PDB file of C-alpha atoms in Angstrom:
ATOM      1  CA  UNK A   7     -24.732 -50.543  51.343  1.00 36.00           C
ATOM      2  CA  UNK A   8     -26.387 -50.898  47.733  1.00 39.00           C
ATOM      3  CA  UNK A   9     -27.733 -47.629  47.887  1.00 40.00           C
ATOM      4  CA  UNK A  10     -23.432 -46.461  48.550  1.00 36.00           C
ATOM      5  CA  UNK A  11     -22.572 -48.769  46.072  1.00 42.00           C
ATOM      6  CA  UNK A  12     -25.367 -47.602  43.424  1.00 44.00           C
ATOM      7  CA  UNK A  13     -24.607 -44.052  43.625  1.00 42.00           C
ATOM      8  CA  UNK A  14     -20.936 -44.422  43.670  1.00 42.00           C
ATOM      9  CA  UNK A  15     -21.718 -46.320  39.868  1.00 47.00           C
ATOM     10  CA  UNK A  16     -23.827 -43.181  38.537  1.00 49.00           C
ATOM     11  CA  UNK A  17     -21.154 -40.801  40.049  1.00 47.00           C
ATOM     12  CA  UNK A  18     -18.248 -43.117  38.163  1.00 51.00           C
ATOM     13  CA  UNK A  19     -20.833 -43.177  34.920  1.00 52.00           C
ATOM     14  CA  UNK A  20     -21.380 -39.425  34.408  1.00 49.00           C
ATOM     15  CA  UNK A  21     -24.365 -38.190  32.615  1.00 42.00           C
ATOM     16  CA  UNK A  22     -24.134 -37.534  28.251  1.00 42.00           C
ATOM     17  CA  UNK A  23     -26.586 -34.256  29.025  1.00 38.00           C
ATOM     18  CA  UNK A  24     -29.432 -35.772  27.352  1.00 38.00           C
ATOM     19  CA  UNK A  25     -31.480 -36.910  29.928  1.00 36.00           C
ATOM     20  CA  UNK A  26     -31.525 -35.916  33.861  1.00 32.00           C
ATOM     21  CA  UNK A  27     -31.945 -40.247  34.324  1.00 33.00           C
ATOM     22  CA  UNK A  28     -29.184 -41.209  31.938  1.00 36.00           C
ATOM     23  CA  UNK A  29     -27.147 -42.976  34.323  1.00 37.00           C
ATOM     24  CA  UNK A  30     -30.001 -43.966  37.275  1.00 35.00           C
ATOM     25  CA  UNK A  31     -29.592 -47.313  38.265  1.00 35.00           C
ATOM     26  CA  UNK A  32     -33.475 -47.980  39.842  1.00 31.00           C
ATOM     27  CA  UNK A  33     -32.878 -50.559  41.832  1.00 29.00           C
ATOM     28  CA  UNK A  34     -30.372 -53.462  42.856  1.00 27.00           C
ATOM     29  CA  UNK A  35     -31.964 -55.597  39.844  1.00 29.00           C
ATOM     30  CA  UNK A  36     -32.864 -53.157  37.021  1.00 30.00           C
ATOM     31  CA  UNK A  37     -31.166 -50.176  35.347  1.00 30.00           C
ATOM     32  CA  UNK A  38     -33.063 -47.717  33.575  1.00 33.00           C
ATOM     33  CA  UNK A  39     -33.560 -49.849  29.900  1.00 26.00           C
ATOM     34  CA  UNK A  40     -34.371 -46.173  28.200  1.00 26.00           C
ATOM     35  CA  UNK A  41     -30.832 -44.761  29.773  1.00 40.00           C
ATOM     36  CA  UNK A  42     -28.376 -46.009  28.278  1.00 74.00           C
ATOM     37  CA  UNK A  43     -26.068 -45.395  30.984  1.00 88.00           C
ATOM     38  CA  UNK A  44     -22.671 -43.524  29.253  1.00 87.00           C
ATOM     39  CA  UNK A  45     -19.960 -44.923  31.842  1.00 89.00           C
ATOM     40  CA  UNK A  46     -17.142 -44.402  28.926  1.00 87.00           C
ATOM     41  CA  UNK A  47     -13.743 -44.681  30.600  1.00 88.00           C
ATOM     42  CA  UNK A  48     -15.401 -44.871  34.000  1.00 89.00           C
ATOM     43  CA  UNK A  49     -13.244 -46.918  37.060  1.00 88.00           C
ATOM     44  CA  UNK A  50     -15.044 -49.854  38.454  1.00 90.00           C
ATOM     45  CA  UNK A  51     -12.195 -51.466  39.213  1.00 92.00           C
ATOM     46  CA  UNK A  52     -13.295 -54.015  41.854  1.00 93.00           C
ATOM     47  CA  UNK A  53     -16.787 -52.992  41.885  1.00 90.00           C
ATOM     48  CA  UNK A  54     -19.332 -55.744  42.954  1.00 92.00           C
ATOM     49  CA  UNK A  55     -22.490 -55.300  39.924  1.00 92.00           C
ATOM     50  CA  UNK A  56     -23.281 -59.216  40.384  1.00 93.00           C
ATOM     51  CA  UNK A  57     -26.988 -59.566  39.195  1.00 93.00           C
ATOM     52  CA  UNK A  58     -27.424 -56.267  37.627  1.00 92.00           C
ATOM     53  CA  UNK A  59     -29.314 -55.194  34.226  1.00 92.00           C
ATOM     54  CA  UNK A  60     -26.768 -53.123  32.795  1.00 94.00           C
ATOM     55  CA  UNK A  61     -28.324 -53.744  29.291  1.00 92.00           C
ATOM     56  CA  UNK A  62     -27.146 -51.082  26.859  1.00 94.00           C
ATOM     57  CA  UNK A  63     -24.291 -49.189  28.426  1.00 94.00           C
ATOM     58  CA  UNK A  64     -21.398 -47.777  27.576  1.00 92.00           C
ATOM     59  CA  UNK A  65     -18.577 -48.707  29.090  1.00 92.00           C
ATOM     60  CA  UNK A  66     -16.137 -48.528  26.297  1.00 93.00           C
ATOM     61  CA  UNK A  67     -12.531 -48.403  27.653  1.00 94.00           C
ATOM     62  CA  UNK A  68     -13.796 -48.430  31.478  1.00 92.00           C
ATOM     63  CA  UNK A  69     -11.488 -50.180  34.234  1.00 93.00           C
ATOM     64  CA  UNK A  70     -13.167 -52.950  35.448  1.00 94.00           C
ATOM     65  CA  UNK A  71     -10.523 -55.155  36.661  1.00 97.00           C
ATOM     66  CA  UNK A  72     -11.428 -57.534  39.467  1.00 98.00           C
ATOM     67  CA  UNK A  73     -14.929 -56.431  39.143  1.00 96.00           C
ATOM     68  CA  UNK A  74     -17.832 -58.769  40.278  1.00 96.00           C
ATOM     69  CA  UNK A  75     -20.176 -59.263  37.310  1.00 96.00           C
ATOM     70  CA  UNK A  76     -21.328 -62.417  37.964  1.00 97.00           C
ATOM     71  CA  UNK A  77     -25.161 -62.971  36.774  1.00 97.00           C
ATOM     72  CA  UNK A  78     -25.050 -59.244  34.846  1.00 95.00           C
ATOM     73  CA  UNK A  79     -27.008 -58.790  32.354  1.00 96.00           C
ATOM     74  CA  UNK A  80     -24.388 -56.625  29.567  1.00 96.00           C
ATOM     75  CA  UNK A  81     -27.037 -57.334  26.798  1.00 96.00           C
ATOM     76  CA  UNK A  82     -26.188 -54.653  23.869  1.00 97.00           C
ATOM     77  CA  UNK A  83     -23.804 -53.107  26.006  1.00 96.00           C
ATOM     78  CA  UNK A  84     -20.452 -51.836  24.781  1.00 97.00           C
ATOM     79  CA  UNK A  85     -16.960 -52.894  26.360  1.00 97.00           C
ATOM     80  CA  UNK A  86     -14.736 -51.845  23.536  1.00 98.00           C
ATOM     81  CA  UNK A  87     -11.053 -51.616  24.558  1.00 98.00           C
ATOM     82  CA  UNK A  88     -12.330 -52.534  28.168  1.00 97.00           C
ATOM     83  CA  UNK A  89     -10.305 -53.749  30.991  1.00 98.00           C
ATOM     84  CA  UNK A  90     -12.093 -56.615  32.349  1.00 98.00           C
ATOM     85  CA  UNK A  91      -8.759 -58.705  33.941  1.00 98.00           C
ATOM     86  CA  UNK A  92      -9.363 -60.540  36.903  1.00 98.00           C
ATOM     87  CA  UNK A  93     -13.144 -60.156  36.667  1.00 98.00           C
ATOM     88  CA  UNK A  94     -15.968 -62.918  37.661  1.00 98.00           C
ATOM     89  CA  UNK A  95     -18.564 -62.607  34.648  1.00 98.00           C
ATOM     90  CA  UNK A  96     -19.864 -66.279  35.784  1.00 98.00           C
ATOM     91  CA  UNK A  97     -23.360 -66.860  34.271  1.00 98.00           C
ATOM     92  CA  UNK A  98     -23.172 -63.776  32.771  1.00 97.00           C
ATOM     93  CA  UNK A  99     -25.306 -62.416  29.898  1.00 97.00           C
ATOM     94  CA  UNK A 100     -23.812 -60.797  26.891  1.00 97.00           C
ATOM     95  CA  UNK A 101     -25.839 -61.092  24.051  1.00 97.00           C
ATOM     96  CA  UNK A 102     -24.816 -58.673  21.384  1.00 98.00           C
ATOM     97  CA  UNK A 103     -22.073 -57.547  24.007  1.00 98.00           C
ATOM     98  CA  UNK A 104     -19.390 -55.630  22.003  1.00 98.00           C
ATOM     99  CA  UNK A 105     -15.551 -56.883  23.729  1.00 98.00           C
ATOM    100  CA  UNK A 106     -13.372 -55.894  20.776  1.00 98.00           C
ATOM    101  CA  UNK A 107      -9.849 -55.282  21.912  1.00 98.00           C
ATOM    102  CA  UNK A 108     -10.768 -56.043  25.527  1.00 98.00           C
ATOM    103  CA  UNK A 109      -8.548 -57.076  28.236  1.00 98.00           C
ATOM    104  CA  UNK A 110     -10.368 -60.616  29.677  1.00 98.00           C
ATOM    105  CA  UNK A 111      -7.054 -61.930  30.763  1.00 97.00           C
ATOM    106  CA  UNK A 112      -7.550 -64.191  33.746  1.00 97.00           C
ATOM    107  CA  UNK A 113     -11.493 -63.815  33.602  1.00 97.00           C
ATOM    108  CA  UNK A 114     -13.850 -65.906  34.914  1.00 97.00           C
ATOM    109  CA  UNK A 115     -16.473 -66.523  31.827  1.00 96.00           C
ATOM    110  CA  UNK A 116     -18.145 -69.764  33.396  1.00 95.00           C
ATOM    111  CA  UNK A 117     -21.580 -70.369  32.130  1.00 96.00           C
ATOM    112  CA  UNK A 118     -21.520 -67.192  30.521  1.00 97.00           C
ATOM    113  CA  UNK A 119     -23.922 -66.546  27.663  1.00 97.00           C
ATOM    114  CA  UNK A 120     -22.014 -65.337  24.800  1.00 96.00           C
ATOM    115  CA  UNK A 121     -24.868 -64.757  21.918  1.00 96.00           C
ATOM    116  CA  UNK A 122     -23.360 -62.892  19.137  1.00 97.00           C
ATOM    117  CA  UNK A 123     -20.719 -61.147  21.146  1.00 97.00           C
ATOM    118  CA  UNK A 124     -17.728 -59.579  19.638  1.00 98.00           C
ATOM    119  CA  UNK A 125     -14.927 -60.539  20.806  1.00 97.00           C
ATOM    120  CA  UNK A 126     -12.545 -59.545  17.858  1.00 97.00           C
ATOM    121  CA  UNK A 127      -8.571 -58.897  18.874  1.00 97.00           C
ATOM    122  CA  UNK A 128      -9.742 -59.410  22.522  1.00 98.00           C
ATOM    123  CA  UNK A 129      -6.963 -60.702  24.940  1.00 97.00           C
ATOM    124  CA  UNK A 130      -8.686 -63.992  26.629  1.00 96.00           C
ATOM    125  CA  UNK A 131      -5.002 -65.292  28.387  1.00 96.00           C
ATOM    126  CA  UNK A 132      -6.046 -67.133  31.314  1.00 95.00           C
ATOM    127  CA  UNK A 133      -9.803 -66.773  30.876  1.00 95.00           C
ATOM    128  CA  UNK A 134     -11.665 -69.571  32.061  1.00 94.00           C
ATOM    129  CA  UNK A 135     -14.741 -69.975  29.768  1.00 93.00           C
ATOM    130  CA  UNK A 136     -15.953 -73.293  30.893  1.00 92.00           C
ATOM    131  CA  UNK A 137     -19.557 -73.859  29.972  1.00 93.00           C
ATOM    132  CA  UNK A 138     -19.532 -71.116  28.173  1.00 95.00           C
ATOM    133  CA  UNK A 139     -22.455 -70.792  25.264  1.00 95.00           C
ATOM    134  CA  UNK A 140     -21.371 -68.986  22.372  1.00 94.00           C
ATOM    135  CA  UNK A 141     -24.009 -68.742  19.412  1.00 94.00           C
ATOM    136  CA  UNK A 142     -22.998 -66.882  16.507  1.00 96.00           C
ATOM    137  CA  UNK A 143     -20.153 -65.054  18.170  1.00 95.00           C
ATOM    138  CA  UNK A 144     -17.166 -63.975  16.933  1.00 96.00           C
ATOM    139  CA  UNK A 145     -13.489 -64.073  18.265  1.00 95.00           C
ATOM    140  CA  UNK A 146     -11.758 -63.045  15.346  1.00 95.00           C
ATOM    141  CA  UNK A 147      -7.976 -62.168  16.252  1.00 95.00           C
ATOM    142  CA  UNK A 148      -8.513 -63.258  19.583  1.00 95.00           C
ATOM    143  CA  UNK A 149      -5.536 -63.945  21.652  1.00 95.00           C
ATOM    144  CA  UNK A 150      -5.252 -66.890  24.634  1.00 94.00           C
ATOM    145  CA  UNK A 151      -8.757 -68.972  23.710  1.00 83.00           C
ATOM    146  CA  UNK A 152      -6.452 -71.727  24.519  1.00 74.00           C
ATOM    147  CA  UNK A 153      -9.106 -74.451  24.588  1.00 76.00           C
ATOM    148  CA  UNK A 154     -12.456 -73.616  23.089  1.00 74.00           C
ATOM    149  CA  UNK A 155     -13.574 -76.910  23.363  1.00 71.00           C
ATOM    150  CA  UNK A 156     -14.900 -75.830  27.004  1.00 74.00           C
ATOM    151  CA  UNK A 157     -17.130 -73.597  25.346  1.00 86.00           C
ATOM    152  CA  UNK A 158     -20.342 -74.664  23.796  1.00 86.00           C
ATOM    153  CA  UNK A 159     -20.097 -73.746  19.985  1.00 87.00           C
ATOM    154  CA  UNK A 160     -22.735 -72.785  17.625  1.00 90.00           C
ATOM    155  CA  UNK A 161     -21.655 -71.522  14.392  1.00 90.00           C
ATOM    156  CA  UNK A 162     -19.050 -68.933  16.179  1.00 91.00           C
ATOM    157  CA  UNK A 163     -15.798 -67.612  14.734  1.00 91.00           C
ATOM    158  CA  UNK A 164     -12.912 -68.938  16.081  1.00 89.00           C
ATOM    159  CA  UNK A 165      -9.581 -66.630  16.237  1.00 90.00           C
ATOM    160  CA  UNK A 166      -8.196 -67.657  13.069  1.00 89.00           C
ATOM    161  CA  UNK A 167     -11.611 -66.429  11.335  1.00 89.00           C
ATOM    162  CA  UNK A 168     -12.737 -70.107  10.515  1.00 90.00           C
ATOM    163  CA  UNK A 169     -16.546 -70.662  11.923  1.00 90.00           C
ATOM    164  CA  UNK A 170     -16.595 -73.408  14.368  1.00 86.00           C
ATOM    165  CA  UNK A 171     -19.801 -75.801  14.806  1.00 86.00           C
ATOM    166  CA  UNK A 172     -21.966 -74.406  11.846  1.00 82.00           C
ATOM    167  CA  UNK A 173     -24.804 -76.730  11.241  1.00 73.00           C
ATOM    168  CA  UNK A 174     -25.415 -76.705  15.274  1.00 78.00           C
TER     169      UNK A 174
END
C-alpha cells in the first residue's frame, strides 16, 4: 500500500529535468533532502502523507484538500497559493514553511510547529490551531485567525501587522 501510495506522489509531483531522483520519495519516513521534490500544482487532494519528510518541496498552488499531513515535516517547503481546506496538519512541522495566500479554511493546525512560517493573506476560516507554536511567524493579512490566543506566541505578526508576544 505505501509503495501505491508513494509512487502515485512522484507520478502527481513530476520531475523539473534536473535530476533523474528529483521527486523520489525513499522511504515511508524520508524524502530525498537533496531533491527538492517540484510537485507545483500537483493534486493530492485527500492524500494520506502523515509522518513524512517532505522538507523543501514545492508544492506551490497544489490541491491538497482533505489531505492527511499530520506529523509532516514541510520544513522550507513552499505552499504558496495552496489549497490545504479540510486538511489534518496536527503536530505538523513547518518551519520556514511559505503559506502565503493559502487556503487553510477548516484545517486542523493542532500542535503544529509554526517557526517563521508565512502565512501572509492566507485564509485560516475555521482552522483550528490549538496548541499551536508560532515563533517569529508572520500572518500578515490573514483572514479567520479568529482566536490566536490558542496559539502559543513568540514575537509573531498578527493579521493586522502588529507583532504579538515580543519579549517571549
Amino acid at each position: 500500500m505505501m509503495a501505491v501510495l508513494l509512487a502515485v506522489v512522484a507520478a502527481a509531483c513530476g520531475s523539473d529535468g534536473a535530476s533523474s531522483t528529483a521527486t523520489t520519495i525513499a522511504s515511508a519516513e524520508t524524502c530525498t533532502p537533496s531533491a527538492r521534490a517540484k510537485c507545483r500544482d500537483a493534486d493530492l487532494a485527500g492524500a494520506d502523507l502523515s509522518g513524512l519528510m517532505l522538507d523543501g518541496i514545492d508544492l506551490r498552488g497544489a490541491d491538497l484538500s482533505g489531505a492527511k499531513l499530520s506529523a509532516v515535516n514541510l520544513t522550507d517547503a513552499n505552499l504558496v497559493g495552496a489549497n490545504l481546506s479540510g486538511a489534518d496538519l496536527s503536530g505538523a512541522v513547518l518551519v520556514r514553511t511559505a503559506l502565503a495566500e493559502a487556503n487553510l479554511s477548516d484545517t486542523n493546525l493542532t500542535h503544529a510547529r509554526l517557526t517563521s512560517a508565512k502565512f501572509t493573506g492566507a485564509n485560516l476560516a475555521g482552522a483550528d490551531a490549538s496548541g499551536a507554536f508560532a515563533t517569529d511567524a508572520n500572518f500578515t493579512g490573514a483572514t479567520g485567525l479568529d482566536d490566536p490566543s490558542v496559539i502559543f506566541l513568540c514575537n509573531t505578526t498578527g493579521p493586522d501587522g502588529v507583532v504579538l508576544e515580543p519579549a517571549c
